[in-house]
PDB file of C-alpha atoms in Angstrom:
ATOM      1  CA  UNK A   1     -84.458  75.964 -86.801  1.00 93.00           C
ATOM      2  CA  UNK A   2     -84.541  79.386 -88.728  1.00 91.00           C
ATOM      3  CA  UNK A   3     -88.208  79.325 -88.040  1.00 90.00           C
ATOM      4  CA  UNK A   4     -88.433  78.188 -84.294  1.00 93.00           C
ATOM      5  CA  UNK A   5     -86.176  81.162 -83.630  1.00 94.00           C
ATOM      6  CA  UNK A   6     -87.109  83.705 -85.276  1.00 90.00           C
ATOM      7  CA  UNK A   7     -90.388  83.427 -83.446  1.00 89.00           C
ATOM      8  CA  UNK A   8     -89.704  83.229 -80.569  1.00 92.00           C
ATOM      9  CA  UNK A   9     -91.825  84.682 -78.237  1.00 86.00           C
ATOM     10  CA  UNK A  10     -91.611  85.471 -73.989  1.00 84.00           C
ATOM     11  CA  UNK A  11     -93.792  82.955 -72.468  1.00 76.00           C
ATOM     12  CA  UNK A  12     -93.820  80.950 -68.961  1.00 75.00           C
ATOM     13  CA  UNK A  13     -94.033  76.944 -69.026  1.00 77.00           C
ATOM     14  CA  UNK A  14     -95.793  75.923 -66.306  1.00 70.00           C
ATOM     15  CA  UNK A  15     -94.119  72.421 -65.214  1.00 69.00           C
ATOM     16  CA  UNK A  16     -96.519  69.143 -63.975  1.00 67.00           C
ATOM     17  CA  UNK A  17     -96.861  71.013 -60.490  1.00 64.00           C
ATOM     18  CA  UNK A  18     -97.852  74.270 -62.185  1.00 67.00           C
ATOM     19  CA  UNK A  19     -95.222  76.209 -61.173  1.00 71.00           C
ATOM     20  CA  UNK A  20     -93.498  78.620 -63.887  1.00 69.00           C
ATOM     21  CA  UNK A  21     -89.953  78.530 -64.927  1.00 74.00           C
ATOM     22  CA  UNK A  22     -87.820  81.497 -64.327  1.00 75.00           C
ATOM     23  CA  UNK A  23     -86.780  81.904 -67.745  1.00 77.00           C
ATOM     24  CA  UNK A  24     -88.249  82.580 -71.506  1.00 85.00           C
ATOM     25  CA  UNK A  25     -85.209  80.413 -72.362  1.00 91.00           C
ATOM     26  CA  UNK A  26     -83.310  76.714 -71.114  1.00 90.00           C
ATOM     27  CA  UNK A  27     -79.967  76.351 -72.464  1.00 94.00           C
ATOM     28  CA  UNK A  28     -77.175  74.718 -71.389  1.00 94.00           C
ATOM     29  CA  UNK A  29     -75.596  71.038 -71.190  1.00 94.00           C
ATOM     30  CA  UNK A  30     -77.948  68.156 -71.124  1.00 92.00           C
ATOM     31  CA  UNK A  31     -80.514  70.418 -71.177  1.00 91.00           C
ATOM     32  CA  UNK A  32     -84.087  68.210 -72.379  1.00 92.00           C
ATOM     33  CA  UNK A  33     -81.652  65.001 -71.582  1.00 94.00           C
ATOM     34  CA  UNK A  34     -79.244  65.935 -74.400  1.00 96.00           C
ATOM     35  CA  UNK A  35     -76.122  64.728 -74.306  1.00 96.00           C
ATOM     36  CA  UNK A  36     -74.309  67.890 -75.306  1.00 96.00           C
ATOM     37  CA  UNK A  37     -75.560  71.484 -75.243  1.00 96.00           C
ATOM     38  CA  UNK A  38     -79.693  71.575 -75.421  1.00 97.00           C
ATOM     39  CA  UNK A  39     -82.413  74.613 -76.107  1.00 97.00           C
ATOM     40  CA  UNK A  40     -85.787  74.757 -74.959  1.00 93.00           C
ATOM     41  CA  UNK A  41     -87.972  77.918 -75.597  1.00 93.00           C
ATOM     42  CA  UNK A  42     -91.953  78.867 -76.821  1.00 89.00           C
ATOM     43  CA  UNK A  43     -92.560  80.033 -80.584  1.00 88.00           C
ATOM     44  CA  UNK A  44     -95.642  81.522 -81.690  1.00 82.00           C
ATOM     45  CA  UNK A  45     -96.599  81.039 -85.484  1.00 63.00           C
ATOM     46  CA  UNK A  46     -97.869  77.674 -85.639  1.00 64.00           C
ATOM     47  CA  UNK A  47    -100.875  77.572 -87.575  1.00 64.00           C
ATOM     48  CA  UNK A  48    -104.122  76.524 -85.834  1.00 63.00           C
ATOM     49  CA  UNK A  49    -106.679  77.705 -89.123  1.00 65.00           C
ATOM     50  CA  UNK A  50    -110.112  78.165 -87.841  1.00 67.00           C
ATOM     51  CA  UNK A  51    -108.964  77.148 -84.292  1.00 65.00           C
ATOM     52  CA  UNK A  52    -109.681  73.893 -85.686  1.00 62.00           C
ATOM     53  CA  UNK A  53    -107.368  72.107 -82.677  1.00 61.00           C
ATOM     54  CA  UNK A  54    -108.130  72.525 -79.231  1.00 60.00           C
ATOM     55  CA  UNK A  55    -104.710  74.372 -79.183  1.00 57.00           C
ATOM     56  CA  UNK A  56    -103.072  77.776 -79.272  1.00 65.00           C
ATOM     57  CA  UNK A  57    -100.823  79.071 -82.076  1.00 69.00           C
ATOM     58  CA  UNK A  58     -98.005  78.813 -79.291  1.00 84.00           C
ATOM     59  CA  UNK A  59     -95.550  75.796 -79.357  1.00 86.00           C
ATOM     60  CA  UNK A  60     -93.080  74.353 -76.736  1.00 88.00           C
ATOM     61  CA  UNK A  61     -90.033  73.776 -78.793  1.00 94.00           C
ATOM     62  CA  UNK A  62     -86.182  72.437 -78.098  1.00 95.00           C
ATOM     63  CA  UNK A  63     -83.358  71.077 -79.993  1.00 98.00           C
ATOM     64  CA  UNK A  64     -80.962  68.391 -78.377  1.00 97.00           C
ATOM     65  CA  UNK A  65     -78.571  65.469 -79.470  1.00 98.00           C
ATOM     66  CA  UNK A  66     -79.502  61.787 -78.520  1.00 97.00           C
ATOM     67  CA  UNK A  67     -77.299  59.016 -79.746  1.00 97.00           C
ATOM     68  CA  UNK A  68     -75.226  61.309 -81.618  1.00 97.00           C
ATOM     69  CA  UNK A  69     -78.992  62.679 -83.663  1.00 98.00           C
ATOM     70  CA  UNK A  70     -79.898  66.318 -83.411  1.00 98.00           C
ATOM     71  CA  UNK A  71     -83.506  66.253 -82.531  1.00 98.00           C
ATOM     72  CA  UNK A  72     -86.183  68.747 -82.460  1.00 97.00           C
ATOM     73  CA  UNK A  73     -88.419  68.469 -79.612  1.00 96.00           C
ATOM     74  CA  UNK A  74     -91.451  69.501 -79.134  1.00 90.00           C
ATOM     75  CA  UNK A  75     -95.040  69.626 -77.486  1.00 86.00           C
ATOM     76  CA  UNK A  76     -98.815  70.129 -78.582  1.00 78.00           C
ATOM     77  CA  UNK A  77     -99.232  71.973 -75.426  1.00 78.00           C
ATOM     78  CA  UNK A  78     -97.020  74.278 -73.785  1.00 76.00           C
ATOM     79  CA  UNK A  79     -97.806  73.811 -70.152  1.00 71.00           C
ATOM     80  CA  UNK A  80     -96.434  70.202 -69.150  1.00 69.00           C
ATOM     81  CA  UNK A  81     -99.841  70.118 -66.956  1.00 61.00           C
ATOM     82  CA  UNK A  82    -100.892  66.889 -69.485  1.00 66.00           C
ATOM     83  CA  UNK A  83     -98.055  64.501 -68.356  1.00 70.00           C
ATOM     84  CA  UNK A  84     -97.572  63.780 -72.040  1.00 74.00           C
ATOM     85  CA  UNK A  85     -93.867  63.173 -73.165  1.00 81.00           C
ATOM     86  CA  UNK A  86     -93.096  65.635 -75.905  1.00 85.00           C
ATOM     87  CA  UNK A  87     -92.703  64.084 -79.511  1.00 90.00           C
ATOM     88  CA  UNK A  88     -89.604  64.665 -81.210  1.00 95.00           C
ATOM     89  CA  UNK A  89     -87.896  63.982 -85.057  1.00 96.00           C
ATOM     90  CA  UNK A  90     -84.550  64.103 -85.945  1.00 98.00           C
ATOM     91  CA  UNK A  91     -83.262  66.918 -88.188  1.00 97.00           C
ATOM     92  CA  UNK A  92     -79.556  65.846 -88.472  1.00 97.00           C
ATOM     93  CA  UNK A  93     -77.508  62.206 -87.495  1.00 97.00           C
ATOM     94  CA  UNK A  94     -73.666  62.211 -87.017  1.00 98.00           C
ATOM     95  CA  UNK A  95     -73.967  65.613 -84.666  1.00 98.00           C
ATOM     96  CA  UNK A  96     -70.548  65.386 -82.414  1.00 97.00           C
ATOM     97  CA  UNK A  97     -70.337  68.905 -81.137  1.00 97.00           C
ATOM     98  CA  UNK A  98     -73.958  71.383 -80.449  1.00 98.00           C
ATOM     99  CA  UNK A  99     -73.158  74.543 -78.672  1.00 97.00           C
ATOM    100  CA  UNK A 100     -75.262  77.836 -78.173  1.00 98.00           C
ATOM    101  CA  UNK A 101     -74.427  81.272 -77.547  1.00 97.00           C
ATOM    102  CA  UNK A 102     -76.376  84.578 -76.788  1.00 96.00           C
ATOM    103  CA  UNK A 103     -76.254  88.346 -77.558  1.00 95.00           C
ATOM    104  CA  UNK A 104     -76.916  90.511 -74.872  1.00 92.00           C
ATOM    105  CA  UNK A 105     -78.361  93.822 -74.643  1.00 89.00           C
ATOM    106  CA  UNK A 106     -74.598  95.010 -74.919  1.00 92.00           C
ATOM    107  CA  UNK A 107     -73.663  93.125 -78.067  1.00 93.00           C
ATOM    108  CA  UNK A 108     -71.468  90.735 -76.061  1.00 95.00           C
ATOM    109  CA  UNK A 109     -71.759  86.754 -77.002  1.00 97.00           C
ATOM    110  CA  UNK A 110     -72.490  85.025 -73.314  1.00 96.00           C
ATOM    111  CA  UNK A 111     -72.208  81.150 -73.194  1.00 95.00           C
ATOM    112  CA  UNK A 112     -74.720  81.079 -71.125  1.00 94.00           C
ATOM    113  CA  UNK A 113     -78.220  82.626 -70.527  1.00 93.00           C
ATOM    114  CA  UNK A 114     -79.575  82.929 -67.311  1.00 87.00           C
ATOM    115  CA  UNK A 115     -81.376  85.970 -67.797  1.00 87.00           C
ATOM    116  CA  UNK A 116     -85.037  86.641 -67.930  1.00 86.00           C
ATOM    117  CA  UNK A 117     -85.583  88.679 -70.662  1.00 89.00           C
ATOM    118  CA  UNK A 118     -84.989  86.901 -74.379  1.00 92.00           C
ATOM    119  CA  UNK A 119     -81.669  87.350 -76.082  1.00 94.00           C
ATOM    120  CA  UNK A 120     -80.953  89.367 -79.112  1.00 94.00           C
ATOM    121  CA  UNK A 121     -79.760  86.558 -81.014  1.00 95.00           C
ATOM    122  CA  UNK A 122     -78.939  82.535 -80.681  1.00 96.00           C
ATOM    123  CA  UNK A 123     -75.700  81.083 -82.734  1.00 98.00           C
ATOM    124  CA  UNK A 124     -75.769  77.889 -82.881  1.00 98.00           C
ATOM    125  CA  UNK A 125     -72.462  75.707 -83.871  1.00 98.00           C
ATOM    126  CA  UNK A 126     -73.257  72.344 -85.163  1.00 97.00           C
ATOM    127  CA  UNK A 127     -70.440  69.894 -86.192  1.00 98.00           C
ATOM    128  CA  UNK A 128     -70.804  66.904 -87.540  1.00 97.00           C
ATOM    129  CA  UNK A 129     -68.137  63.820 -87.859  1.00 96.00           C
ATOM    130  CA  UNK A 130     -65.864  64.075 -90.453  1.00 95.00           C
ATOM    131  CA  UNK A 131     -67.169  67.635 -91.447  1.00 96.00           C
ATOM    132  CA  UNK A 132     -65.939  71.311 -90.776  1.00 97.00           C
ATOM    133  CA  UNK A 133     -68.478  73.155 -88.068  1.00 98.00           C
ATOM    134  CA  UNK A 134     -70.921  75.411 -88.947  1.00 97.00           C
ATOM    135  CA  UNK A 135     -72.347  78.273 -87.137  1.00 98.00           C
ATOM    136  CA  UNK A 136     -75.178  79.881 -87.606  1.00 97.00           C
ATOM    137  CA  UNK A 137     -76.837  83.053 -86.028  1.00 97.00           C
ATOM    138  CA  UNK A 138     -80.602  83.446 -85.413  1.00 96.00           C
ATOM    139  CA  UNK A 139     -81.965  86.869 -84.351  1.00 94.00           C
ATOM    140  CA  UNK A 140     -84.883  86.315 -81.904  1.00 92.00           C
ATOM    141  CA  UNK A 141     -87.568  88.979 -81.947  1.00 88.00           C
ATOM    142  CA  UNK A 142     -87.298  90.497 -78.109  1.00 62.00           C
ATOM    143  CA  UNK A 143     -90.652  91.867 -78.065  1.00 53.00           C
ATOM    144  CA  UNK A 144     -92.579  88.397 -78.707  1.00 43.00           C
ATOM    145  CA  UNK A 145     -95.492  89.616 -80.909  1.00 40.00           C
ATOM    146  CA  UNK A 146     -94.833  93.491 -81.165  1.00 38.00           C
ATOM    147  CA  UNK A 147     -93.163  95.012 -84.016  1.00 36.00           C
ATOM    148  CA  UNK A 148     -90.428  97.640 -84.133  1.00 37.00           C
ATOM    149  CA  UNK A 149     -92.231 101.622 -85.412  1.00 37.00           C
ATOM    150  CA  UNK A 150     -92.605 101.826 -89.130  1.00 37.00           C
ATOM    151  CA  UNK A 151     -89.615 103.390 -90.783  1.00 36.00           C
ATOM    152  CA  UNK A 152     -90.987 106.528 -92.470  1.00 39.00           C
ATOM    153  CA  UNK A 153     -89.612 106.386 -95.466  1.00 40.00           C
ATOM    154  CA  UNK A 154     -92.738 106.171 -97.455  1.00 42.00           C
ATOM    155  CA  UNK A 155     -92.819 102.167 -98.094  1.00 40.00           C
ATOM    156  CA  UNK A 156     -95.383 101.047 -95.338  1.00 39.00           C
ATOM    157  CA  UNK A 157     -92.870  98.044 -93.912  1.00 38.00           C
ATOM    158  CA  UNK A 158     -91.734  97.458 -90.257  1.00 37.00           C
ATOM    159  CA  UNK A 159     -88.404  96.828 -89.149  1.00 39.00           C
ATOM    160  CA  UNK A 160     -86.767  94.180 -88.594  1.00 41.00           C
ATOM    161  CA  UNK A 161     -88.703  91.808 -90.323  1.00 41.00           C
ATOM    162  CA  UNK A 162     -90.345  94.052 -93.523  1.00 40.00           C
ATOM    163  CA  UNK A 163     -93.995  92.385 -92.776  1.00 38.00           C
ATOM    164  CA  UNK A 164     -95.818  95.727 -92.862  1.00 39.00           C
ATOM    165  CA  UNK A 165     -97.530  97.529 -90.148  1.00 38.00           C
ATOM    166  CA  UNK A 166     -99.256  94.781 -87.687  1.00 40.00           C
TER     167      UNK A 166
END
């Protein structure tokens, strides 16, 4: 998860018709047929060496619960224009209780994102039976690609994520 969200980048899926979404960002219940809270969003990062795949370095990713089973979910392409299902693997069983949240430009938690632009962060809460939940927060780079201005202080590293200049 800590991957798929801290890249995650501002780009359109085009559905089967071709038509764009509205949003960078799908959240909300039975979102991707989940049966509590679901995610669905587009990463950048994964590795296509050599452009060896007839396929960008930009992946259609989600995360829902089927039959009590987190499960990531995701496709080769990110336009649905293929009418291939997306392929998904479960990362957790025993998941009774998946729930998002946001932070918005004013540092306020929403429940629910139906804005646009990408949020500053994602916390997830996961709980699974018999266990204590556990949140976790993800910050999600706003700009997609672009990094923050070098901090001049002489060490040659970027903010936020200390990469070096792009």
């Amino acid at each position: 998860m800590d991957q798929d969200f801290s890249q995650m980048t501002k780009r359109q899926v085009r559905n089967e018709a071709g038509d764009f979404q509205e949003s960078y960002l799908l959240a909300g219940r039975y979102i991707l047929e989940s049966q509590l809270d679901g995610i669905a969003f587009v990463r950048d990062g994964w590795m296509n060496p050599i452009n060896l795949l007839p396929r960008s370095e930009l992946q259609a990713v989600g995360y829902r619960v089927i039959d009590d089973n987190l499960e990531r979910v995701y496709r080769i392409y990110v336009d649905q224009l293929d009418n291939m299902e997306p392929r998904s693997q479960v990362v957790l069983a025993d998941v009774e209780e998946l729930k998002f949240e946001f932070l918005d430009g004013n540092a306020e938690w929403q429940e629910n994102w139906q804005i646009k632009a990408l949020p500053k962060a994602v916390a997830v809460t996961l709980k699974q039976m018999n266990a204590e939940p556990i949140r976790r927060v993800f910050l999600v780079p706003g700009l997609g690609k672009e990094l923050t201005k070098p901090v001049n202080d002489g060490t040659n590293q970027s903010q936020p994520n200390g990469r070096g200049t792009p």
